[in-house]
Coordinates of C-alpha atoms and ligand atoms in Angstrom, one line a residue:
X236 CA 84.1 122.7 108.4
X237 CA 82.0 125.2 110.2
X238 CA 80.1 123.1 112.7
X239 CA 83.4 121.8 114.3
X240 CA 85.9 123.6 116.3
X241 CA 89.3 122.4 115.6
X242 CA 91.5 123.1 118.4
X243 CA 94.8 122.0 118.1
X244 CA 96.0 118.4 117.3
X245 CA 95.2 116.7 120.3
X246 CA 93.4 114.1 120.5
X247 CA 89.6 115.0 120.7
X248 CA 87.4 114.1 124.1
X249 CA 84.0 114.5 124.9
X250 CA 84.0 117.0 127.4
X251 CA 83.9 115.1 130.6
X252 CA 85.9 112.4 129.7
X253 CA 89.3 111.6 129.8
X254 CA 91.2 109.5 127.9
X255 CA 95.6 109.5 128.3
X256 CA 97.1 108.5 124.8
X257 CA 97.6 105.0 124.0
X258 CA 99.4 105.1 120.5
X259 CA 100.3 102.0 118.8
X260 CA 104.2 102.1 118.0
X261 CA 105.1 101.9 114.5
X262 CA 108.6 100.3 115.1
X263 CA 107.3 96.8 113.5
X264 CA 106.7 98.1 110.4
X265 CA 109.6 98.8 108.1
X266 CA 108.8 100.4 105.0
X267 CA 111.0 100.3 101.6
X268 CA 111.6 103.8 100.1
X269 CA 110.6 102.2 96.7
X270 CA 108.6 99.5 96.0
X271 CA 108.3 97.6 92.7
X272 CA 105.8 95.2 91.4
X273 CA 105.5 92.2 92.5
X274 CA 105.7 89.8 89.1
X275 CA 106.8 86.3 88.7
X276 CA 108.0 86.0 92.3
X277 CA 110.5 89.2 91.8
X278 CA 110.2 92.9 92.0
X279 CA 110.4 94.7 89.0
X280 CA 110.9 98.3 88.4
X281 CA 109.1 100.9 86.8
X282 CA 109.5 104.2 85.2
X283 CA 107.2 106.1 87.0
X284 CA 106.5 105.9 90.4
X285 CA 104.0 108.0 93.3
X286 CA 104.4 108.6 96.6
X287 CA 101.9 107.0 99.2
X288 CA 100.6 109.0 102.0
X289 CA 99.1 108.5 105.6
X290 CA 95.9 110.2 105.5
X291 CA 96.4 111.2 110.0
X292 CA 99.1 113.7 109.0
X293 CA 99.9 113.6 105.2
X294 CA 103.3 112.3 105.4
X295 CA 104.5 110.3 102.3
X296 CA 105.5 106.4 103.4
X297 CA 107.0 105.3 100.4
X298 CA 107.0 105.7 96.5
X299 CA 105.5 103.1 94.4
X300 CA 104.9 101.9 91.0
X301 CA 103.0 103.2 89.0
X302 CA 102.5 99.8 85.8
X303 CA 101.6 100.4 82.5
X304 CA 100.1 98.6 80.3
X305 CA 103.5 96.9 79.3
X306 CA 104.1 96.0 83.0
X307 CA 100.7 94.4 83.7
X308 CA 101.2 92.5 80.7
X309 CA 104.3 91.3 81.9
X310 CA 102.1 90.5 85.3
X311 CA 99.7 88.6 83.5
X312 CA 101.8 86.6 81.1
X313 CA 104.1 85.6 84.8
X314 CA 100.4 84.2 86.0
X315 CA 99.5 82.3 82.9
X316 CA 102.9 80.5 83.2
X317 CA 102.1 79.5 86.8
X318 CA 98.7 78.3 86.2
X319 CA 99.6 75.2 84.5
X320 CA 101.6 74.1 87.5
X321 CA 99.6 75.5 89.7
X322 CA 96.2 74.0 88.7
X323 CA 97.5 70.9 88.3
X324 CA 98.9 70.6 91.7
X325 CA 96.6 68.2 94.1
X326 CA 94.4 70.6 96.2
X327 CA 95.5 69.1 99.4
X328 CA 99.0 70.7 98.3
X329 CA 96.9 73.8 97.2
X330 CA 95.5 74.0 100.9
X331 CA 99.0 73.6 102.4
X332 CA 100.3 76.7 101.2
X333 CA 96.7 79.0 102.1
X334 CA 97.1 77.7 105.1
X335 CA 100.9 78.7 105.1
X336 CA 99.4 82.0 104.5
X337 CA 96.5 82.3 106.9
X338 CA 98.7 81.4 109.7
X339 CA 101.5 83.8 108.3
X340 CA 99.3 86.5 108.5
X341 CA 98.0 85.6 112.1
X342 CA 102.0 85.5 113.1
X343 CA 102.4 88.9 111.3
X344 CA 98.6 90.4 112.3
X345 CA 100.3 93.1 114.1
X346 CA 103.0 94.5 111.7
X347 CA 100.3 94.3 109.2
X348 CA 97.2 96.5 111.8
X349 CA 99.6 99.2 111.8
X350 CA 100.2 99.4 108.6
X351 CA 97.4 99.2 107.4
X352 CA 96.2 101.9 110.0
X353 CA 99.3 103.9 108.9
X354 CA 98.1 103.7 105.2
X355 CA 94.7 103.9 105.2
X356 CA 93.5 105.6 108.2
X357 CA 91.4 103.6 110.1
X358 CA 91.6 103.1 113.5
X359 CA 93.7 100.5 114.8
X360 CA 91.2 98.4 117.1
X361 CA 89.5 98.0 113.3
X362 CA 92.6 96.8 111.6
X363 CA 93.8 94.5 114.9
X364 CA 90.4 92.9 115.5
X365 CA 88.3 93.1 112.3
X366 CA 90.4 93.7 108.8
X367 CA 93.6 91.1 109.9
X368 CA 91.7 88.1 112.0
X369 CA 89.3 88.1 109.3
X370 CA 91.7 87.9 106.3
X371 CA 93.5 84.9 108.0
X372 CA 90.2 83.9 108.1
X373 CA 89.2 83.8 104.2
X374 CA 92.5 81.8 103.4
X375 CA 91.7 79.2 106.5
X376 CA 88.2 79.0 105.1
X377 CA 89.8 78.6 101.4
X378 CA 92.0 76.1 102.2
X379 CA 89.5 73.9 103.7
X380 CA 87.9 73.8 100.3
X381 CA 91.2 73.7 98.1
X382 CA 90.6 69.4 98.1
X383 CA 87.2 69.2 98.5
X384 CA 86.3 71.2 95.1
X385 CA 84.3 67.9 93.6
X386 CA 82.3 67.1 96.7
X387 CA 81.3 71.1 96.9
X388 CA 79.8 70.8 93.5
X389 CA 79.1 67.2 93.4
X390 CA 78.6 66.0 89.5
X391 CA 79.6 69.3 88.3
X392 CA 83.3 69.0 87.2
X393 CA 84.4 72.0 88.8
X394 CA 87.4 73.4 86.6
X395 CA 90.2 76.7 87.6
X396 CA 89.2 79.5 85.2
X397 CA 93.0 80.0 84.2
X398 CA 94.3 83.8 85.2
X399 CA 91.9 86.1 86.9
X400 CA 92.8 90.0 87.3
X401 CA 91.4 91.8 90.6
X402 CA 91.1 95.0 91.1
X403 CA 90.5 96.4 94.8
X404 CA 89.3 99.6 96.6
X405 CA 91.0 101.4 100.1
X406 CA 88.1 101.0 102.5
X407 CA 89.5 97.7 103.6
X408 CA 93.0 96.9 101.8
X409 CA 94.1 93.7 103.1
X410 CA 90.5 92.6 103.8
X411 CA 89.2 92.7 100.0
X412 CA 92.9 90.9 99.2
X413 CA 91.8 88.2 100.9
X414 CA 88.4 87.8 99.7
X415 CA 89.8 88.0 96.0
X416 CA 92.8 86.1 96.3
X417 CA 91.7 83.3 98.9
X418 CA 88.9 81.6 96.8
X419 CA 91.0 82.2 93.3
X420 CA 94.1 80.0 94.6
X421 CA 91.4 77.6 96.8
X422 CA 89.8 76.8 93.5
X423 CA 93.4 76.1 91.2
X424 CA 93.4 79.5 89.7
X425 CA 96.6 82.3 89.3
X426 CA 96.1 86.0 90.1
X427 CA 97.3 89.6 89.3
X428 CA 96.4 91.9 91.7
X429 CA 95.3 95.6 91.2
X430 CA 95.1 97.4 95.1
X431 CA 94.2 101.0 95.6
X432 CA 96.0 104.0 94.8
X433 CA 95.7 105.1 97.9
X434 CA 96.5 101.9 100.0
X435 CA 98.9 99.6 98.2
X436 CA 101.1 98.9 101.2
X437 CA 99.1 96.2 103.0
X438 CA 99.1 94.7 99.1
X439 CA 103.2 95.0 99.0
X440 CA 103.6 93.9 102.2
X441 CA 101.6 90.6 101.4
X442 CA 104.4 90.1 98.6
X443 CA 106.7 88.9 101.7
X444 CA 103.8 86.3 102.9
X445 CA 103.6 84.4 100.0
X446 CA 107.6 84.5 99.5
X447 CA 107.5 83.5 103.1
X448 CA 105.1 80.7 102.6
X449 CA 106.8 79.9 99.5
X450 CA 104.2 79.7 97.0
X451 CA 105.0 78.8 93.5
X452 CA 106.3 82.2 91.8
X453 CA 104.0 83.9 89.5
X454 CA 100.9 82.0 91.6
X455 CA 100.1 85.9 93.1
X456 CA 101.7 89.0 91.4
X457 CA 100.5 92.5 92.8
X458 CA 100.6 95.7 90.2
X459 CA 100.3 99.0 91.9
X460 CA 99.1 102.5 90.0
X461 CA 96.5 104.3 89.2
X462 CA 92.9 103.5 87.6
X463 CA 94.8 103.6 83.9
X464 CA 96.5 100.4 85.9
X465 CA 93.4 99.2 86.8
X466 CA 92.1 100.0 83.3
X467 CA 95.3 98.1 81.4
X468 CA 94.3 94.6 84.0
X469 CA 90.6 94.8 82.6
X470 CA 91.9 95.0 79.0
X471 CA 94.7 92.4 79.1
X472 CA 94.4 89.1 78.4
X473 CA 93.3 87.4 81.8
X474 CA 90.5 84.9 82.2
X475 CA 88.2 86.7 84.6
X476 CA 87.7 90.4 86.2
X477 CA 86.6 90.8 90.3
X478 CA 86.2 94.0 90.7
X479 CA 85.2 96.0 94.2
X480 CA 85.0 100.1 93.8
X481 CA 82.1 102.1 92.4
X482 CA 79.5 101.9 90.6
X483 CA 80.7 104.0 87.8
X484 CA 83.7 102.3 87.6
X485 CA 81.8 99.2 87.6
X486 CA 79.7 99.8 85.0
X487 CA 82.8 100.9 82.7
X488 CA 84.0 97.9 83.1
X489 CA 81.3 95.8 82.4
X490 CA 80.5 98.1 79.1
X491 CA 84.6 97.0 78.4
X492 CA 84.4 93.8 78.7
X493 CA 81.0 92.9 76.9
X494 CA 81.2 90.2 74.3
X495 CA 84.5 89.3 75.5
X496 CA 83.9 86.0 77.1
X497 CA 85.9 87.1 79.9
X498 CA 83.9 86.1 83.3
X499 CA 83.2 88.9 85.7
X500 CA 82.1 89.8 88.9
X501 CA 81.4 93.5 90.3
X502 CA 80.8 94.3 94.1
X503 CA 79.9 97.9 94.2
X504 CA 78.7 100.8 96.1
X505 CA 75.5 100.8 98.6
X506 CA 72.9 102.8 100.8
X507 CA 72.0 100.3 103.1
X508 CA 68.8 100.9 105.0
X509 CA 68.8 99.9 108.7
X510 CA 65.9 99.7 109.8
X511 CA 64.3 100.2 113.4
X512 CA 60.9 99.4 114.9
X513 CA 59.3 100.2 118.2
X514 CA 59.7 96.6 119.9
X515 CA 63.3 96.6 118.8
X516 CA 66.0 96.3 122.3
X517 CA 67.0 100.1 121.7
X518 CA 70.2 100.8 123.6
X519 CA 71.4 97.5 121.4
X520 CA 70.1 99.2 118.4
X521 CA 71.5 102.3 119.2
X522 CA 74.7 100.5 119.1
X523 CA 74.4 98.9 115.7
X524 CA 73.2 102.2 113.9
X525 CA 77.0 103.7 115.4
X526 CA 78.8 100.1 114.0
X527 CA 76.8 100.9 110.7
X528 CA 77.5 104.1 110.1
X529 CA 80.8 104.8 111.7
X530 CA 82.5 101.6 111.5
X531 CA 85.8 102.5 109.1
X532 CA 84.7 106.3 109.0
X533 CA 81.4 105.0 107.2
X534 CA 84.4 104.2 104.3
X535 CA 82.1 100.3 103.9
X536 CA 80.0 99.4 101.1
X537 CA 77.3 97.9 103.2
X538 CA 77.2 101.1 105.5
X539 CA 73.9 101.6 107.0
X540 CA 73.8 105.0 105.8
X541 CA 70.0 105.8 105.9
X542 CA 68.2 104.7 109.1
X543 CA 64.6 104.0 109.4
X544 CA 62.9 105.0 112.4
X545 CA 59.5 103.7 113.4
X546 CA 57.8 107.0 113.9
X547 CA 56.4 106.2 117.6
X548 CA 60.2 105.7 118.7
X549 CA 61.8 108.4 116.3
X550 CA 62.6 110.9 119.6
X551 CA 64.2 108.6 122.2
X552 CA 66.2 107.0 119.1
X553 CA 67.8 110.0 118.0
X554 CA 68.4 111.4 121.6
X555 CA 69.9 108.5 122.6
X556 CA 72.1 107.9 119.2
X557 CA 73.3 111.7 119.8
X558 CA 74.4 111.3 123.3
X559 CA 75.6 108.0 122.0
X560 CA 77.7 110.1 119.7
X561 CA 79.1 112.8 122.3
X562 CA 81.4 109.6 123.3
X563 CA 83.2 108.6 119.7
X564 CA 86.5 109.5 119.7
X565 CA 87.6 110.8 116.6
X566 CA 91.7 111.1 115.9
X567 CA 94.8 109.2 115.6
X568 CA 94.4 106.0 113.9
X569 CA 96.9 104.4 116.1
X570 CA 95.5 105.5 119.4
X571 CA 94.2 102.1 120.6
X572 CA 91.1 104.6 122.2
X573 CA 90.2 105.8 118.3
X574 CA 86.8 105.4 117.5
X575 CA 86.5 107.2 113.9
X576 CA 90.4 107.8 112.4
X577 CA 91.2 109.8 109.0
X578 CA 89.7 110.1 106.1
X579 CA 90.9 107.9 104.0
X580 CA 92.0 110.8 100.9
X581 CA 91.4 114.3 100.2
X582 CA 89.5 113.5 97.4
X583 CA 87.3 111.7 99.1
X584 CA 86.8 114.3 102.2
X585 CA 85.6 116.8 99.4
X586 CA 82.9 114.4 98.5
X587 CA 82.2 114.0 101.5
X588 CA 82.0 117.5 102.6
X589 CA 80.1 118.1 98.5
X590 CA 77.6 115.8 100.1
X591 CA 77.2 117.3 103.5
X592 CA 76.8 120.9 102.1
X593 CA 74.1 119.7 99.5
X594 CA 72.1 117.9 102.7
X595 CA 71.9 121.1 104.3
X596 CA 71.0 123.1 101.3
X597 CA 68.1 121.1 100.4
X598 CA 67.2 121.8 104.5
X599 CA 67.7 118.4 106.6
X600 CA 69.3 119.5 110.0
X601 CA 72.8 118.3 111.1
X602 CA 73.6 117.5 114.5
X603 CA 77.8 116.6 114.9
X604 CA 78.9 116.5 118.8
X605 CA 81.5 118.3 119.9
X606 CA 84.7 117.0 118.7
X607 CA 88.0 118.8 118.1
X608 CA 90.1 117.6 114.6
X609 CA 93.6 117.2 114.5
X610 CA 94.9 120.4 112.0
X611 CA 96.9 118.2 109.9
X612 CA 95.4 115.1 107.9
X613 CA 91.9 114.2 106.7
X614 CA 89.4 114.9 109.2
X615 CA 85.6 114.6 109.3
X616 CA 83.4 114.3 112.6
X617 CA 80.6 112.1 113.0
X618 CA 77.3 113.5 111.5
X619 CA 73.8 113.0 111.6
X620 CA 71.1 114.3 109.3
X621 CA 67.1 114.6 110.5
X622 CA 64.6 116.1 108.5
X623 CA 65.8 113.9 105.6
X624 CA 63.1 113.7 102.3
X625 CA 64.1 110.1 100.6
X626 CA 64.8 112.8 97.8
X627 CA 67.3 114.5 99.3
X628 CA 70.8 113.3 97.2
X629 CA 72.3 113.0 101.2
X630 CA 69.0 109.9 101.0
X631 CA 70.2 108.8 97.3
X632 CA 74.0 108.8 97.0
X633 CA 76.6 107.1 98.6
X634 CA 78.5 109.2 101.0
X635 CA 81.0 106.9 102.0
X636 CA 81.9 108.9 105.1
X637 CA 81.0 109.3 108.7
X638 CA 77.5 110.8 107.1
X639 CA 73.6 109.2 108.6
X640 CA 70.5 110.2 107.3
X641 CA 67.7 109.5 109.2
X642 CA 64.2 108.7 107.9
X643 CA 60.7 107.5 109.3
X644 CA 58.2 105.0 108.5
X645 CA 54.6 103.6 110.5
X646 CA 54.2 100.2 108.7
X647 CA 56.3 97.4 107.9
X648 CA 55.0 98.0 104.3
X649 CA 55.7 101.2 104.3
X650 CA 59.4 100.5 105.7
X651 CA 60.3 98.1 102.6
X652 CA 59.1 100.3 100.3
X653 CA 61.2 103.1 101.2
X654 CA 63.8 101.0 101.8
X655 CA 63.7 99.7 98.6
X656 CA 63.5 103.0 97.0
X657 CA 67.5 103.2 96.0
X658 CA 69.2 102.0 92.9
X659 CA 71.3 99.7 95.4
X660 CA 70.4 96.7 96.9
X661 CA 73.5 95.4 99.0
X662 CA 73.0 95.4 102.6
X663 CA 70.3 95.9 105.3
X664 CA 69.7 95.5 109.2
X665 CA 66.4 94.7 110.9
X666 CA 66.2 95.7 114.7
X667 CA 63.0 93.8 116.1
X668 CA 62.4 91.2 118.8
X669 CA 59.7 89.7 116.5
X670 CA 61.3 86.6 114.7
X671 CA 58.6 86.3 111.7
X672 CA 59.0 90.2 111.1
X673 CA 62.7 89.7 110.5
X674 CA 61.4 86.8 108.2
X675 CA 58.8 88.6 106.3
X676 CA 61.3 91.7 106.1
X677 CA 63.6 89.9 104.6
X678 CA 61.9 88.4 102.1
X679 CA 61.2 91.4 100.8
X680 CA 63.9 93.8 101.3
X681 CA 66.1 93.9 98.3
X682 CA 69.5 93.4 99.5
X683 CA 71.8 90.6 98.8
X684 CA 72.6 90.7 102.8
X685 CA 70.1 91.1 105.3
X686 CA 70.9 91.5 109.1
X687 CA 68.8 90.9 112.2
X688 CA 69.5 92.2 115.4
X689 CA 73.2 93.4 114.7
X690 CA 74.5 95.3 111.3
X691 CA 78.0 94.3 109.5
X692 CA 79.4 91.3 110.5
X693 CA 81.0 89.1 108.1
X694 CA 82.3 85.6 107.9
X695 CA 84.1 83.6 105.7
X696 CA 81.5 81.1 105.6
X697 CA 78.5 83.4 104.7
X698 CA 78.0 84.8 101.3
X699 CA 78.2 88.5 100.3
X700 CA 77.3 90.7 97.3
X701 CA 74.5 92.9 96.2
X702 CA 71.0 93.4 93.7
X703 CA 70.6 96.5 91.3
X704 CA 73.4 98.4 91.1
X705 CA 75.1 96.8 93.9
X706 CA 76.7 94.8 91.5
X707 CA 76.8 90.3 90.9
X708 CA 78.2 87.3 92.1
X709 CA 79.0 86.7 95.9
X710 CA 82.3 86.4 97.8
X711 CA 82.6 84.6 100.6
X712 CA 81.2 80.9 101.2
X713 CA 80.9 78.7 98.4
X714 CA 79.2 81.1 96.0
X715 CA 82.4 83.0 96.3
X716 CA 84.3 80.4 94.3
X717 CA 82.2 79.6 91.9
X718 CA 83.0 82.6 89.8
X719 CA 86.3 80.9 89.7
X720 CA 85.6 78.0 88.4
X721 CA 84.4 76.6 84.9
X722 CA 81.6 73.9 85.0
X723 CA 81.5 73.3 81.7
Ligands
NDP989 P1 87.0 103.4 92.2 O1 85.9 102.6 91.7 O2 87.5 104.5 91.3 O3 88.2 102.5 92.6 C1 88.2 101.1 92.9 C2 89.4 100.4 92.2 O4 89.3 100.5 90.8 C3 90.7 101.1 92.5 O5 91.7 100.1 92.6 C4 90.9 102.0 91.4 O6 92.2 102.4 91.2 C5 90.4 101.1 90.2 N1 90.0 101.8 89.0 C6 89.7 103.2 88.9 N2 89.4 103.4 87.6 C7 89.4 102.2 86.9 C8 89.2 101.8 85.6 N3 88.8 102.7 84.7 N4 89.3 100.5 85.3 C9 89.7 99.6 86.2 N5 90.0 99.9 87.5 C10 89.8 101.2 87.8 O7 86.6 104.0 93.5 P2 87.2 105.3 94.2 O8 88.4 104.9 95.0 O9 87.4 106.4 93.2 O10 86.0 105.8 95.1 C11 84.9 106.5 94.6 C12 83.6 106.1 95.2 O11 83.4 104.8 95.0 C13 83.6 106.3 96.7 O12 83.3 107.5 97.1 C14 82.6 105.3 97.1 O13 81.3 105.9 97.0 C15 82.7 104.2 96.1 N6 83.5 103.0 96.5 C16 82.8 101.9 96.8 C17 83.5 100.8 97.3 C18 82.8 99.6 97.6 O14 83.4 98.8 98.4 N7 81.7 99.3 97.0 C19 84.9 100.9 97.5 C20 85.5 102.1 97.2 C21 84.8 103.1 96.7 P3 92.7 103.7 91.9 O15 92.5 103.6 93.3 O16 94.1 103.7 91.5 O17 91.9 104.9 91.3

């Protein structure tokens, strides 16, 4: 990168503040040199395996599976042998064990932060008080529901779908785990699980939880590998597909499984537009554009990658959001003081850089603070793009990095329509102190999440999914286990 000095590998500092190291000890994690998958309650090997890295410094963690098609089919036919069982167990014995696992993973939250830190990159504050509370959360949440299924959808016969295959990104390993296999269990369902290339560990790791809690075997089986992996789930013969990833991906898959009478449900990729008007509290909103933007190295979905500025406030918003900047601490995802940690792959730095390059080419200026990058591992500094045409691809495309693009507006109307102007639709943010504005905004933006007054916060209670090409179906709430259950 040219508009960063890299100087040495120490932790980067604004420069009048200092910060002492506070890493987070890896000594509770301990890490197999192979893993297998995880099938029918055993490990089973493979012929070919990869090696995982950690994207702070490149070193390879472990080597796991790569499953072929023979393997997931072995996966699957393990999950349609524990479904009868399984489903026909009452759901207060269902609940039991999620509970087991929520307060399992609440016990283990700390081995698993640091692993998942370790794995994927992001900062550990992030994996200790967002990614871990919150996946205990989803199977406390699902639990809840695991006996009440009939008074959820009173008169409605709610029926488990059978075997449902799930295939999961690396912004948030664990996280998306939980949110796939919480409500599949809740509602009397059996699951084979597909995580990341890039971050199976948190997924392997899991493997002990539900031995510990000793669920049923064959109840959860995990399949690590590639996208071919990925591919072999989609074609195998399960009862349902949730998918999270991109939008390409997504659409392959829905192309596959057309006319198959397999359900499915894709969450996909976004452009969120947060948006900002002159009666808005600003230092507050300062602080939601940074959560927006450069929560999990802008590696979320819902990202609030284009902000709207109400053109009478567009010069103390960006002044403030760049001093604002000067203070984010980018570096070592297990310094407790990280504020932006690795990127999560190489592949996806060079998209990210791709992007970056092509924002300044087509002339929108870049401002990045002063930060100094570790030499080794995945590295990208906080950025933020003015003079941003809605045209520009930096405006269009997802970056999934640290990347903000910052637009204008004068009206409301004006704000929604520009707004609207992606082929996404799966997150907002409102900043305004006037209640029916939020109201009328929201009506109108189209985004299957709208926030007011704060930007990505989830719950377990609260639906989430997106319009367009954003994907269908919700997780989260009760609309999140409805795609797992059969009504007819
Ligand atoms: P992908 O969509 O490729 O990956 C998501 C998951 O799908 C991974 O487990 C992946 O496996 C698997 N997969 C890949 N190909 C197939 C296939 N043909 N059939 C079934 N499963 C498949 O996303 P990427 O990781 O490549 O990221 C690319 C871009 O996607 C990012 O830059 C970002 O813009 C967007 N993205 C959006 C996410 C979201 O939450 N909406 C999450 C992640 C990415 P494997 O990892 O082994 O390739």
């Amino acid at each position: 990168m040219t508009d960063v000095t890299k100087r040495g590998d120490r932790s980067p500092v604004p420069a009048d503040w200092t910060y002492a190291p506070a890493p987070e000890s890896t000594d509770i994690v301990s890490l197999q040199e192979r893993y297998g998958l995880y099938v029918g309650g055993e490990w089973l090997d493979t012929k070919e395996h990869f090696a995982t890295i950690s994207p702070r410094d490149e070193t390879p963690l472990a080597e796991v599976s790569q499953a072929s098609e023979a393997d997931v089919g072995k996966a699957v036919a393990a999950a349609r042998e524990a479904f009868g069982p399984w489903s026909k167990l009452g759901g207060s014995e269902r609940a039991k064990y999620l509970f087991r696992i929520a307060r399992i993973l609440a016990e283990r939250s700390r081995e698993f932060a640091v692993l998942e830190s370790l794995n994927g990159g992001k900062p550990i504050k992030e994996s200790r008080d967002v990614d871990l509370p919150l996946a205990a959360a989803h199977f406390f949440y699902y639990a809840g529901w695991a006996d009440k299924l009939e008074y959820a959808y009173p008169n409605r016969s709610p029926k488990p779908l059978g075997v449902a295959g799930q295939i999961i990104p690396w912004n948030f390993p664990l996280l998306m785990l939980a949110w796939k296999i919480a409500p599949a269990l809740a509602a009397g369902n059996t699951v084979v699980l597909k995580p990341a290339e890039t971050t199976p560990l948190t997924a392997l790791l899991f493997c002990d939880v539900v031995r510990q809690a000793e669920l049923p075997p064959g109840v959860v089986n995990i399949v690590t590998g590639d996208g071919s992996t990925g591919a072999a789930l989609v074609e195998s013969a399960v009862d349902k597909i949730a998918f999270t990833g991109s939008t390409d991906v997504g659409k392959a898959i829905q192309r596959q499984l057309a006319g198959t009478g397999k359900k499915l449900t894709l969450e996909l990729g976004g452009k969120a537009a947060n948006i900002v008007f002159d009666d808005c509290a600003l230092d507050q909103a300062v602080e939601g554009i940074v959560n927006g933007i450069y929560f999990n190295q802008g590696h979320v979905c819902c990202a609030g990658s284009r902000l709207f500025v109400q053109e009478s406030i567009y010069e103390p918003v960006v002044e403030k959001l760049k001093k604002r900047m000067t203070t984010l601490r980018v570096g070592d995802p297990l310094d407790k003081n990280t504020d932006i940690g690795a990127i999560n792959s190489r592949m996806q730095l060079d998209k990210i850089e791709e992007l970056v390059a092509a924002g300044k080419e087509e002339g929108a200026e870049i401002y990045q603070p002063p930060c100094r990058l570790p030499e080794k591992g995945y590295w990208f500094a906080p950025t933020v793009f003015t003079n941003v045409a809605q045209s520009y691809r930096i405006a269009q495309e997802e970056i999934f990095g640290p990347v903000l693009s910052v637009l204008t507006f004068r009206t409301p109307d004006e704000a929604v329509e520009k707004a609207n102007n992606t082929p996404y639709g799966l997150s907002a943010g409102v900043w305004t102190e006037k209640g029916s504005r939020i109201l009328w905004m929201a009506q109108r933006l189209r985004a299957g999440v709208v926030w007011a007054n704060t930007f990505n916060r989830f719950d377990p209670t609260s639906p989430f999914g997106g319009y367009k090409e954003s994907g269908f179906g919700r997780e989260g709430g009760l609309h999140g286990m409805e795609p797992y259950l059969d009504f007819s």
